[in-house]
Coordinates of C-alpha atoms in Angstrom, one line a residue:
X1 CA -87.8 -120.0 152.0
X2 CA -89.8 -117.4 153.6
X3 CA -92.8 -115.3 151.9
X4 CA -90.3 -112.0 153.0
X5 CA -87.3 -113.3 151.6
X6 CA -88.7 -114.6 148.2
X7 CA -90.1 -111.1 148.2
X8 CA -87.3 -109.6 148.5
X9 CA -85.3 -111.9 146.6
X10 CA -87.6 -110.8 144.0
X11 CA -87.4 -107.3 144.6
X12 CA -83.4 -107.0 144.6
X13 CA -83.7 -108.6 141.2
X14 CA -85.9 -106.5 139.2
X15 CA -83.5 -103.0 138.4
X16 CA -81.6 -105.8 136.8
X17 CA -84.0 -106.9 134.6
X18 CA -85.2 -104.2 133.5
X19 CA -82.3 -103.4 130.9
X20 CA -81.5 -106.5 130.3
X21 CA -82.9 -106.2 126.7
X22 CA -81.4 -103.1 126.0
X23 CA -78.2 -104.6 127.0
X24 CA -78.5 -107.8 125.1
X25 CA -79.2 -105.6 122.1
X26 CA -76.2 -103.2 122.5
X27 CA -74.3 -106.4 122.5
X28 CA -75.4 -107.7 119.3
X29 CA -75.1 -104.6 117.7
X30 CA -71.7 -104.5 118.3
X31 CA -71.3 -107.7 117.2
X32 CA -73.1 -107.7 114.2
X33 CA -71.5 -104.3 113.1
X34 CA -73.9 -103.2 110.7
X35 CA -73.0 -100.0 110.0
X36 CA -69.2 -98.4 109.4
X37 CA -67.2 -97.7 112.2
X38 CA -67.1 -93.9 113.3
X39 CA -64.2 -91.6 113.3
X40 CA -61.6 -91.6 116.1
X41 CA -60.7 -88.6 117.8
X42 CA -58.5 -88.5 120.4
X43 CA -57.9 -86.5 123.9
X44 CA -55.1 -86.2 126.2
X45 CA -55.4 -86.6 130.2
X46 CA -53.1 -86.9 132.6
X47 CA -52.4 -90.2 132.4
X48 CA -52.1 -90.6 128.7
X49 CA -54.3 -90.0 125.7
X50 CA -57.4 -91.8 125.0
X51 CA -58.7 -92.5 121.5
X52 CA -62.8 -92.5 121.2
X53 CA -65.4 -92.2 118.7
X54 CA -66.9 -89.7 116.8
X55 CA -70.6 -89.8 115.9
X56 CA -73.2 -87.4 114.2
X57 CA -73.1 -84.5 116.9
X58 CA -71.3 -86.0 119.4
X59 CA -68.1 -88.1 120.6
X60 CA -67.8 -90.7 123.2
X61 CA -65.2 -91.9 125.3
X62 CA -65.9 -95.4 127.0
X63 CA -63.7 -97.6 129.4
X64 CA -61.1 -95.0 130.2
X65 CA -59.7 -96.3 134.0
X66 CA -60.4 -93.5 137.0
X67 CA -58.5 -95.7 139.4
X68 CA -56.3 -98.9 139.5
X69 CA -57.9 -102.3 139.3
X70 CA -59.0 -103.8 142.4
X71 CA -57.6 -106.6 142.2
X72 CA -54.8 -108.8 144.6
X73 CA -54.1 -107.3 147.1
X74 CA -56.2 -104.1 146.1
X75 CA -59.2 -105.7 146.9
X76 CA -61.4 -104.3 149.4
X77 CA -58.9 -101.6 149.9
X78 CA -59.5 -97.9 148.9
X79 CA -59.2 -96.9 145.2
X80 CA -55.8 -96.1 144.1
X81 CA -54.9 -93.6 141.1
X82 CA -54.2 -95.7 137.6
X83 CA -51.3 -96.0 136.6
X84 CA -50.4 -94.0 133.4
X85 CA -49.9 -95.5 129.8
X86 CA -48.0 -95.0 126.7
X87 CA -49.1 -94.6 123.1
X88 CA -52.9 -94.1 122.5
X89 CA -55.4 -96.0 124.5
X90 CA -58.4 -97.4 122.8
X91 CA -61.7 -96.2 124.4
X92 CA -64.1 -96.8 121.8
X93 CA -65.8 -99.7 124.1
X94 CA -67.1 -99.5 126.9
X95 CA -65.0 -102.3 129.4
X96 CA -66.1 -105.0 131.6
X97 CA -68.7 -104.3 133.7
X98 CA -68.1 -104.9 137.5
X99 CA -68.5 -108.7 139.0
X100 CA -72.2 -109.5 139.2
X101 CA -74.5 -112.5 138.0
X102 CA -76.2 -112.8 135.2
X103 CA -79.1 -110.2 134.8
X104 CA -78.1 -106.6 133.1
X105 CA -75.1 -107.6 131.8
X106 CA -75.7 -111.0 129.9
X107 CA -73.9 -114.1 131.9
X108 CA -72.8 -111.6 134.3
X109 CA -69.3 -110.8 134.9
X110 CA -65.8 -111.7 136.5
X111 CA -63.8 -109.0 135.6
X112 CA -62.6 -107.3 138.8
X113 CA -61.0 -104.6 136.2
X114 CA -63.5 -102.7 136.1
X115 CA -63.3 -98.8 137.7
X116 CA -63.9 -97.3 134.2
X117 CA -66.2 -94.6 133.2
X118 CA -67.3 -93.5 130.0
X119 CA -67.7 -89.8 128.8
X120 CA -70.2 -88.7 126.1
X121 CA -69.4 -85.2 124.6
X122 CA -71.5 -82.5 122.8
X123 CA -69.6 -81.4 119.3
X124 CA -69.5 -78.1 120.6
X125 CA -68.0 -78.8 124.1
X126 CA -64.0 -77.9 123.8
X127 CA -62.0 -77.5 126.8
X128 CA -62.3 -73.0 125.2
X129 CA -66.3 -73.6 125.9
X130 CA -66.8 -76.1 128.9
X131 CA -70.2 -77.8 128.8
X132 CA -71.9 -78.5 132.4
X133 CA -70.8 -82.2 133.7
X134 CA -73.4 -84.8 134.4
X135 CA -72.1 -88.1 136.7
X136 CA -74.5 -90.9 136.4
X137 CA -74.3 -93.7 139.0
X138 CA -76.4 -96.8 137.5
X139 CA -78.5 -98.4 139.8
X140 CA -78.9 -102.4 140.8
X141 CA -79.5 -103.0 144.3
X142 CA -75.6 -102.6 144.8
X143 CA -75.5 -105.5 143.3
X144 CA -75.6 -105.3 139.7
X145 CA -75.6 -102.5 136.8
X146 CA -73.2 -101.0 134.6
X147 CA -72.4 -97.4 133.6
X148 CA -72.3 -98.3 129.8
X149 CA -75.7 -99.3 130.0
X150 CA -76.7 -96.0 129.4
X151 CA -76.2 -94.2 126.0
X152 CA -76.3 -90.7 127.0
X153 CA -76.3 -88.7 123.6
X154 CA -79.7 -87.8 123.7
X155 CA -79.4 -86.0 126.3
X156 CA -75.6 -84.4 125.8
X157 CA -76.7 -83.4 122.8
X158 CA -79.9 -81.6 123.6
X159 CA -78.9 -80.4 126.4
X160 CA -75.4 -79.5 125.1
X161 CA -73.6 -81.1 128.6
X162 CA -71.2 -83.5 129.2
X163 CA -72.4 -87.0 130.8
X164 CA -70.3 -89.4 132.4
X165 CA -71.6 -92.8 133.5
X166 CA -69.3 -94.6 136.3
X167 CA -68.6 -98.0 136.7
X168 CA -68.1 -98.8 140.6
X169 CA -67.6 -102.7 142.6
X170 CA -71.1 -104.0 143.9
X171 CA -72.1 -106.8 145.3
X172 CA -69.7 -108.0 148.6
X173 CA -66.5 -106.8 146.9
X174 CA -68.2 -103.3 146.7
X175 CA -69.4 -103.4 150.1
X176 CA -68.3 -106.4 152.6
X177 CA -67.0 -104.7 155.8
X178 CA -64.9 -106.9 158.7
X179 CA -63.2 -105.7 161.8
X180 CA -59.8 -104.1 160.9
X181 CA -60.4 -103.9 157.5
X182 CA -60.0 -99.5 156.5
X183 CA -63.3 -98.9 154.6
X184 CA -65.3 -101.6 155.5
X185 CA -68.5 -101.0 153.5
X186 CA -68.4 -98.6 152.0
X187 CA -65.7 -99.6 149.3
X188 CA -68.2 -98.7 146.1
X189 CA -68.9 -95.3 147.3
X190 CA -65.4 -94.8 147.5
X191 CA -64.9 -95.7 143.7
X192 CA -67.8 -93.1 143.3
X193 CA -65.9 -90.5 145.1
X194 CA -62.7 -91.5 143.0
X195 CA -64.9 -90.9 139.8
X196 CA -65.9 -87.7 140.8
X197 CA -62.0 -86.9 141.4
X198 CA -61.2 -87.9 138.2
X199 CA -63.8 -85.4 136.5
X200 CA -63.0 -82.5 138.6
X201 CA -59.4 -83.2 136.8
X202 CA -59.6 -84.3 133.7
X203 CA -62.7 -83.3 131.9
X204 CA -61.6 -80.1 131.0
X205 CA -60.2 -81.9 128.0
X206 CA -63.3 -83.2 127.2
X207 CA -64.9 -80.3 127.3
X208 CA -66.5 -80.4 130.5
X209 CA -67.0 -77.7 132.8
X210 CA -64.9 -79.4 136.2
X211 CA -66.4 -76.5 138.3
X212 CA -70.1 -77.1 137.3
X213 CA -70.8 -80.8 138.2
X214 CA -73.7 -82.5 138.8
X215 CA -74.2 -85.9 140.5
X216 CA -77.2 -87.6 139.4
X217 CA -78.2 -91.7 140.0
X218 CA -81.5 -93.8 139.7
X219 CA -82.7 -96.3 142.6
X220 CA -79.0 -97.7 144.2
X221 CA -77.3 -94.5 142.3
X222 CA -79.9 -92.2 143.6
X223 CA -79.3 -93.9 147.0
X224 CA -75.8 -93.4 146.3
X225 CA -76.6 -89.7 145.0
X226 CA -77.9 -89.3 148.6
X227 CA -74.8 -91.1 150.8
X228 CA -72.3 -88.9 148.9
X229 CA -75.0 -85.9 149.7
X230 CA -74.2 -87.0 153.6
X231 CA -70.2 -88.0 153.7
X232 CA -67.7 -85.7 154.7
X233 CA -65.4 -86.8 152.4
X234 CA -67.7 -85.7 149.3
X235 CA -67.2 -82.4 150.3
X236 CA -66.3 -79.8 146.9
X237 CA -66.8 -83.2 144.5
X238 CA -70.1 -82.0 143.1
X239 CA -72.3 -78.8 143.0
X240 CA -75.5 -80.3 142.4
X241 CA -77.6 -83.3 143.1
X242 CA -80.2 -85.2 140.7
X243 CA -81.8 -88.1 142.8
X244 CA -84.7 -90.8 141.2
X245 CA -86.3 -93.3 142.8
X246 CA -83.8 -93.5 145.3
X247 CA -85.3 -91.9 148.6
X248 CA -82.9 -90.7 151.5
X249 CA -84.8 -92.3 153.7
X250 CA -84.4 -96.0 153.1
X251 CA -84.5 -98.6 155.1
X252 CA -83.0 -102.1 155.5
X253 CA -86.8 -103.5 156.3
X254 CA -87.8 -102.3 153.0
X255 CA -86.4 -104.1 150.2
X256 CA -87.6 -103.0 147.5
X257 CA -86.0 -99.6 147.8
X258 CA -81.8 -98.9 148.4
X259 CA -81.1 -98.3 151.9
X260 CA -77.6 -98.1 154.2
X261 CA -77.0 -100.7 157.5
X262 CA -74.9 -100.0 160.7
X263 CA -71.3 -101.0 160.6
X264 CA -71.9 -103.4 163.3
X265 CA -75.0 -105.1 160.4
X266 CA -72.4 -105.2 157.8
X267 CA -69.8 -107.3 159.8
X268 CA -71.9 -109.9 160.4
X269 CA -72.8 -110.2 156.5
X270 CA -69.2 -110.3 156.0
X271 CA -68.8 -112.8 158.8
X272 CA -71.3 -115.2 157.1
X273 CA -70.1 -114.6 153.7
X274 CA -66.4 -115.5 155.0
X275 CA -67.7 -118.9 156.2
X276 CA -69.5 -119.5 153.3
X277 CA -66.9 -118.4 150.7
X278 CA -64.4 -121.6 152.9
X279 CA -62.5 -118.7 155.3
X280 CA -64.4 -118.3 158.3
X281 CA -61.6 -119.8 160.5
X282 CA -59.0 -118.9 158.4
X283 CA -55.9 -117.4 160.3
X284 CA -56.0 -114.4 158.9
X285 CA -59.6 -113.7 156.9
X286 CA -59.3 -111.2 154.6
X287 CA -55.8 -112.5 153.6
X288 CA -58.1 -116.1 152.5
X289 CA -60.7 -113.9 151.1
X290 CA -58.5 -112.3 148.5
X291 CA -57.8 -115.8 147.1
X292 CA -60.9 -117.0 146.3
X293 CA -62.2 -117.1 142.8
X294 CA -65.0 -114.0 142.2
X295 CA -67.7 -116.8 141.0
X296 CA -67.2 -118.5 144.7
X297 CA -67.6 -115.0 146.1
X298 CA -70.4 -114.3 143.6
X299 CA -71.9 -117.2 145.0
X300 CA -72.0 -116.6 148.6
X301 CA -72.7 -113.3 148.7
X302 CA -76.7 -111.9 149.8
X303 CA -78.6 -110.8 146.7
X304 CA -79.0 -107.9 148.6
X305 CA -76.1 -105.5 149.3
X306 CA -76.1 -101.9 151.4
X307 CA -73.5 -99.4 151.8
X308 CA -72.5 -99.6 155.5
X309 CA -72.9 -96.6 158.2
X310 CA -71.3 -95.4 161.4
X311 CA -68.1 -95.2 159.3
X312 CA -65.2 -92.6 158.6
X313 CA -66.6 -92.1 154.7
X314 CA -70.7 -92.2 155.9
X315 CA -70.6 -91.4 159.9
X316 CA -74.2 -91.2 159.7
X317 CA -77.3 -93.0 158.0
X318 CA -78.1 -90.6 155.3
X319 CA -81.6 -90.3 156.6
X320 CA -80.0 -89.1 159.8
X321 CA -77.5 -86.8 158.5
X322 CA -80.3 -85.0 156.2
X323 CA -82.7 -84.6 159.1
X324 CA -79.9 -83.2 161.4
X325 CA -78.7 -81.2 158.3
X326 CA -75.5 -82.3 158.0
X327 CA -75.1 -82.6 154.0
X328 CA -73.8 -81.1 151.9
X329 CA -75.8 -77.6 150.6
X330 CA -75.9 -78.2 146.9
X331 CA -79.7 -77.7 145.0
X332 CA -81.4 -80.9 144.7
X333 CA -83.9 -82.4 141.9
X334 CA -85.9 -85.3 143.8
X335 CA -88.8 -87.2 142.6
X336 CA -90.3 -90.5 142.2
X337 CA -92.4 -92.8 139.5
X338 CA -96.2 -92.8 140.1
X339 CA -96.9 -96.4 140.0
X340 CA -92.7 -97.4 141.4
X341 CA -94.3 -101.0 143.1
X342 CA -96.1 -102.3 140.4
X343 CA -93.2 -104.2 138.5
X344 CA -92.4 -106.2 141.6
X345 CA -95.9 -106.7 142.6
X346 CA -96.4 -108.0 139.0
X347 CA -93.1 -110.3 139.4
X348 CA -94.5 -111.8 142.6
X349 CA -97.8 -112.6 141.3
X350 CA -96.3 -114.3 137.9
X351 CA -93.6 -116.1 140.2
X352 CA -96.6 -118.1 141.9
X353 CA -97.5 -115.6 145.1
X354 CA -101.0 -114.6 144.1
X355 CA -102.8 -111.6 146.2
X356 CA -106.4 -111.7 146.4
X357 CA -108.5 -110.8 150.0
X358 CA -107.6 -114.5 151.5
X359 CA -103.7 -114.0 151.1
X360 CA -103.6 -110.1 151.4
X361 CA -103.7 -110.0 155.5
X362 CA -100.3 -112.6 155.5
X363 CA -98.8 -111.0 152.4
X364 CA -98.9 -107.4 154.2
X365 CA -98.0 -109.3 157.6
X366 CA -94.6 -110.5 155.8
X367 CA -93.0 -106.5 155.1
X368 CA -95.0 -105.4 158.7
X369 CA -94.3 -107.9 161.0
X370 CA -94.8 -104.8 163.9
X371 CA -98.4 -105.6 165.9
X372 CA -100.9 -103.4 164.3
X373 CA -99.2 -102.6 161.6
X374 CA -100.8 -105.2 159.4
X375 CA -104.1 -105.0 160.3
X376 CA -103.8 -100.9 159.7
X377 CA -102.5 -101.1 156.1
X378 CA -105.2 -104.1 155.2
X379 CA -107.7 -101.8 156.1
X380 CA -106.0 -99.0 154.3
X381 CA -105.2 -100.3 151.3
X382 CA -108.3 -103.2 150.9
X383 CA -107.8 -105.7 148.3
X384 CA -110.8 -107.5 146.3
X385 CA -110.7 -110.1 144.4
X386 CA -109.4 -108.4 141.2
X387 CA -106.9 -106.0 142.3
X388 CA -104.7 -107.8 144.6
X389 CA -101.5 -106.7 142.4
X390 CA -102.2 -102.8 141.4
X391 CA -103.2 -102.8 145.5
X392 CA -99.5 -104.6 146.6
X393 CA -98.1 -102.1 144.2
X394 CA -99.6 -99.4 145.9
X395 CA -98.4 -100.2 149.0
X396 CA -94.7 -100.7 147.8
X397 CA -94.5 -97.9 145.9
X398 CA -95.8 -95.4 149.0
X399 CA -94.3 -97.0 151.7
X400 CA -90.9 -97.6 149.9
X401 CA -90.6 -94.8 147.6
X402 CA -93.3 -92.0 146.9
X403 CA -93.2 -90.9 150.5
X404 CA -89.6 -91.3 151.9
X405 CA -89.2 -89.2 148.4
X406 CA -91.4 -86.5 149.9
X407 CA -90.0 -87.0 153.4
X408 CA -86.6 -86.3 152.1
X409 CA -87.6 -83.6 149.6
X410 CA -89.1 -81.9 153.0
X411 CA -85.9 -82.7 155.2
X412 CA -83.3 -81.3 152.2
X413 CA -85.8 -78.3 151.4
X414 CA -85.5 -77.0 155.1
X415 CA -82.0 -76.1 154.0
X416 CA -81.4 -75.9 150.3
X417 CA -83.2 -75.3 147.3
X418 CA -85.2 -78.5 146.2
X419 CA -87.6 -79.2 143.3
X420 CA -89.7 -82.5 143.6
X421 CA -91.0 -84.4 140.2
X422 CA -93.5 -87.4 139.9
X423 CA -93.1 -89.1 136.8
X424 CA -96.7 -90.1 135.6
X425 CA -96.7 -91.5 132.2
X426 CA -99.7 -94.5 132.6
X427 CA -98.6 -96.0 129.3
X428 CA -95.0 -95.6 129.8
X429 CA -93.1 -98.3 127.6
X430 CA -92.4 -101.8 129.1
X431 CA -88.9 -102.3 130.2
X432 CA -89.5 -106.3 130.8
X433 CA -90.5 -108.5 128.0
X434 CA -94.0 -110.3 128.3
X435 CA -97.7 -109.4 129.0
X436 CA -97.7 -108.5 132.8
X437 CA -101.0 -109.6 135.1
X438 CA -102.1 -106.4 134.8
X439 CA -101.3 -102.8 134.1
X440 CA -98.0 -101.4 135.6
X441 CA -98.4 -97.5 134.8
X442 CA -95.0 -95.6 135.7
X443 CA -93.0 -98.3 137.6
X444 CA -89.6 -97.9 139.0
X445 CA -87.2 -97.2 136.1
X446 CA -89.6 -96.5 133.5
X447 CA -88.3 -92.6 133.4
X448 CA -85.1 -94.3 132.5
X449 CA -85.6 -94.1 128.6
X450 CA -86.9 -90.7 128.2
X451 CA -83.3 -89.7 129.4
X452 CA -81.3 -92.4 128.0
X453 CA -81.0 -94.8 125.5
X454 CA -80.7 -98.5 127.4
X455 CA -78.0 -100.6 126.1
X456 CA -78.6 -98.4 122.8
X457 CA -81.6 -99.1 121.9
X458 CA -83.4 -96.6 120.4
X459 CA -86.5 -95.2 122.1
X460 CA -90.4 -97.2 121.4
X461 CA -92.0 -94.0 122.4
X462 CA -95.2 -92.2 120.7
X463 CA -95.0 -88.4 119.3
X464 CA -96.2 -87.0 122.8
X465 CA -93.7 -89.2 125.2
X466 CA -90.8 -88.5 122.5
X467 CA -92.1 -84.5 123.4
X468 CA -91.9 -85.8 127.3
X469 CA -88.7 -87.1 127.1
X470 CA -87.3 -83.8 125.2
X471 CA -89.1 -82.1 128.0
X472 CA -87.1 -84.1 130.6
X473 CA -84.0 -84.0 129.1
X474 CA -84.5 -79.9 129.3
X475 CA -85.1 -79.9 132.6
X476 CA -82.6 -82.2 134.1
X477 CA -80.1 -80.7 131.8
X478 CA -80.9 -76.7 132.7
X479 CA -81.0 -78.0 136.4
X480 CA -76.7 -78.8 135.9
X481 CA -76.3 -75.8 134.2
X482 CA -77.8 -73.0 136.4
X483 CA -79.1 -75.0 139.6
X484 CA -82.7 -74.7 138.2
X485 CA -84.8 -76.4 136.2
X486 CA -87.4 -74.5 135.3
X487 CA -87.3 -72.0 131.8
X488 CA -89.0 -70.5 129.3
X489 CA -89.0 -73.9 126.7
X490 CA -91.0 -76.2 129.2
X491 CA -93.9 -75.8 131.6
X492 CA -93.5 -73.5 134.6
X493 CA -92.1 -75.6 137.5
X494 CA -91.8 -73.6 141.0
X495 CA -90.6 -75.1 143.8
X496 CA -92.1 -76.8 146.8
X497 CA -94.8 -78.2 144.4
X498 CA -94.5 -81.0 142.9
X499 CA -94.4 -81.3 138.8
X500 CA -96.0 -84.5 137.9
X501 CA -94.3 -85.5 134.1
X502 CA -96.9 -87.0 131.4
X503 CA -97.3 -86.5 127.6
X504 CA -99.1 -83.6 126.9
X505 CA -99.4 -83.1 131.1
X506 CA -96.8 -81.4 132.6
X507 CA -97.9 -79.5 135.4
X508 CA -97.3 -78.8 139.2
X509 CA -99.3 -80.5 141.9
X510 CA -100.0 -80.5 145.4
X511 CA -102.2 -83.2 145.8
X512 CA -99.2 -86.2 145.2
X513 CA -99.1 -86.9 148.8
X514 CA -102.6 -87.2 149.8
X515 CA -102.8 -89.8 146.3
X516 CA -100.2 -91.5 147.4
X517 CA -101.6 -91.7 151.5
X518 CA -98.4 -90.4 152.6
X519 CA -100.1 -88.9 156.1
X520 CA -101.4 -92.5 156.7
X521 CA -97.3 -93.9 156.6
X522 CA -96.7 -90.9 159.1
X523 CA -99.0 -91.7 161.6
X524 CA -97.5 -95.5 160.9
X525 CA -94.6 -94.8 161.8
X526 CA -94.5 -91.5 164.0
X527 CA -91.0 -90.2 164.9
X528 CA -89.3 -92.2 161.8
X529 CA -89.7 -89.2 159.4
X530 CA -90.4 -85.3 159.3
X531 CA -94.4 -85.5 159.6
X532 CA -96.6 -84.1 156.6
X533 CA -96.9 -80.4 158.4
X534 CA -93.1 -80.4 158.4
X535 CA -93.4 -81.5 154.7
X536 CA -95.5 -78.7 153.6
X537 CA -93.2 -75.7 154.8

């Protein structure tokens, strides 16, 4: 196997480890059952009542179905409504999560059932006093993740909103594409799209504001955050946009970070993963595809997956579409994690890969195979013989995330109203077990548990990052309510600066992109993105 694919292999697996724990402990909580079960309370939709759960200042709502299974002859097709039930349905669970291996959801799953979503409701919020709406699309490389992951009462609660986490297909049943099929590619943004349908019509019951929604994701949901930003058919499904870690301007060459391939690209994934799923020379393919068992399809699927472009629900690679301006004009909270690389530098020096000053030059040459490219970013970023991994980190996290974030934030800001965040905290909590070969700082998802509780575990934070967290959750949550997030209970935070988020540190900067050598990448790569003078307008 080649240095790039192991790499990458590695990269498209850490988002799923990194709440794996929190899952696992969700899962033997419930089991366990320590405490007394909470008190039902039930809602009405349109397609029959649900009964959920009520808790100390809040109710949730989990595994309620926004569209039909996929399943038969519904798979790979576009989401259809559910079909309405009788008597009360139980959503006091969350449901299956979508098919993926084992990672975040312990030994994976099968269960094509699986376009659920789960709603978590402020006491307050009645359908007399709407709450602002918060969508959550879980990230995973496309691959793997699940919406009840993520207990959200911390912050429906404090920030008296409504959150809904969505449930959508991943992996090659999310996103395979093949000639003839309608909505090749692009099947899990669809799901997304049905989600947000289902909220502009039915949380009113649950006391959610349906004209005041705001579409937020992390890493393959902020991705995702940024292809609904860019398809037509997302048009009047959201009024505001929260995007993390999940830069607009991806690309298939970088793995670490969610990106989006031509049409044309995603064929010939699906062509290979037809011959190796038995039905390459079937008579009719997709017909031979729809029979075979999810753990074959599991199987021969890429451990990477992107949405496909050039199609009718994404015409355009999002990076294209926001630079022409052809997105939707909704306000947009954009930002990135100081130290995002780290994590999979770490994994790929503990998995045997070591970076010191001999290996750096073919380590680099691996992600930059272009001529000159190497030899510019080994004498940008020099490694010695004791920082090989902070240094690989470093390179990652700018050339992947911190400044295609700022490129973005730059491209959107031309047209809309944009505020740009860094999330700093050095000592931010491990979300992988073990002693890493050396210190990670903020790496990619470590902002996730100052918003939300992972699988339900409680928060392992000190007095100042429990004030952080508070501090996040107020801004995130005044950003769905008015469209900004600054106010008088947090730190002043104007726009085209950039706030960088660390206990007891909250303040705007404008020295982000020079730290993270984001003028270096531009001259790189001229023409790929707006150039750091465009940035700055």
């Amino acid at each position: 196997m080649s240095m790039h694919r192991v790499l990458t292999t590695l990269g498209c697996a850490m988002t799923a480890v990194l709440v794996t724990a929190g899952a696992l402990t969700r899962t033997q909580t419930a089991s366990a059952q320590p405490d007394p079960p909470p008190a039902a309370t039930t809602v009405r939709t349109d397609d029959g009542p649900v009964r959920g759960a009520a808790h100390d200042g809040y109710r949730t709502f989990e595994g309620i179905p926004y569209a039909a299974p996929p399943t038969g002859g519904l798979r790979w097709a576009a989401p259809r409504p559910a079909a309405p039930w009788s008597g009360v349905r139980d959503a006091t669970r969350p449901a299956s999560a979508c098919p993926q291996p084992a990672g975040e959801v312990p030994g994976g799953s099968t269960d094509e059932d699986c376009l659920r979503l789960n709603v978590t409701t402020p006491d307050g919020a009645r359908p007399a006093r709407p709450r602002p709406v918060v969508v959550w699309l879980h990230g995973g490389g496309f691959t793997t993740g699940a919406g009840g992951s993520y207990d959200a009462h911390r912050m429906a609660t404090r920030g008296d909103v409504v959150v809904v986490t969505v449930d959508y297909r991943l992996g090659a049943l999310g996103f395979l594409a093949h000639g003839g099929l309608p909505g090749s590619g692009t099947f899990g943004l669809a799901d997304q799209q049905a989600a947000l349908r289902w909220v502009r019509s039915e949380i009113g019951a649950f006391g959610g504001d349906a004209r005041n929604v705001t579409l937020a994701g992390e890493s393959a949901g902020g991705y995702s955050v940024c292809a609904q930003l860019a398809s037509p058919a997302a048009a009047g499904l959201f009024d505001r946009a929260i995007i993390e870690s999940g830069p607009c301007t991806g690309r298939p060459d970088r793995p670490f970070a969610p990106s989006s391939v031509p049409l044309s690209t995603a064929r010939a994934a699906g062509a290979d993963l037809a011959a190796k799923a038995g039905c390459g020379s079937a008579r009719d393919v997709m017909a031979c595809l729809r029979r075979v068992d999810v753990t074959r399809l599991l199987a021969a699927q890429e451990s990477d997956q992107q949405p496909a472009y050039a199609t009718p629900l994404l015409p355009d690679d999002p990076a294209a579409a926001i630079a022409a301006g052809r997105f939707h004009r909704v306000p947009v909270l954009i930002g990135s994690n100081h130290d995002e690389g780290n994590g999979w530098a770490a994994g790929i020096v503990q998995a045997g890969n070591p970076v010191d000053p001999g290996t750096w030059p073919d380590v680099v040459a691996a992600f930059f195979p272009s001529p000159g490219q190497a030899e510019a970013i080994v004498r940008e970023y020099p490694v010695h013989e004791t920082d090989g991994g902070p240094v690989f980190g470093a390179v990652i996290g700018d050339a992947d995330f911190a400044c295609p974030t700022a490129d973005a934030a730059g491209l959107l800001a031309a047209r809309t109203h944009v505020w740009r965040y860094e999330f700093a905290d050095e000592h931010a909590p491990p979300l992988t077990p073990g002693t890493p070969p050396f210190p990670l700082g903020a790496p990619h998802a470590s902002e996730l548990p100052y918003l939300f509780d992972l699988g339900g575990r409680p928060r392992d934070l000190t007095a100042a990052q429990h004030r952080l967290a508070d501090s996040m959750i107020d801004y995130w949550t005044r950003f769905a309510r008015t469209g900004d997030p600054d106010g008088p209970s947090t730190p002043h935070w104007p726009r085209r600066t950039v706030l960088s988020l660390a206990p007891d540190h909250i303040a705007p900067t404008r020295t982000t992109e020079r730290r993270h050598h984001c003028a270096f990448w531009d001259a790189l790569r001229p023409g790929e993105a707006v150039s750091a003078a465009s940035r700055a307008r």
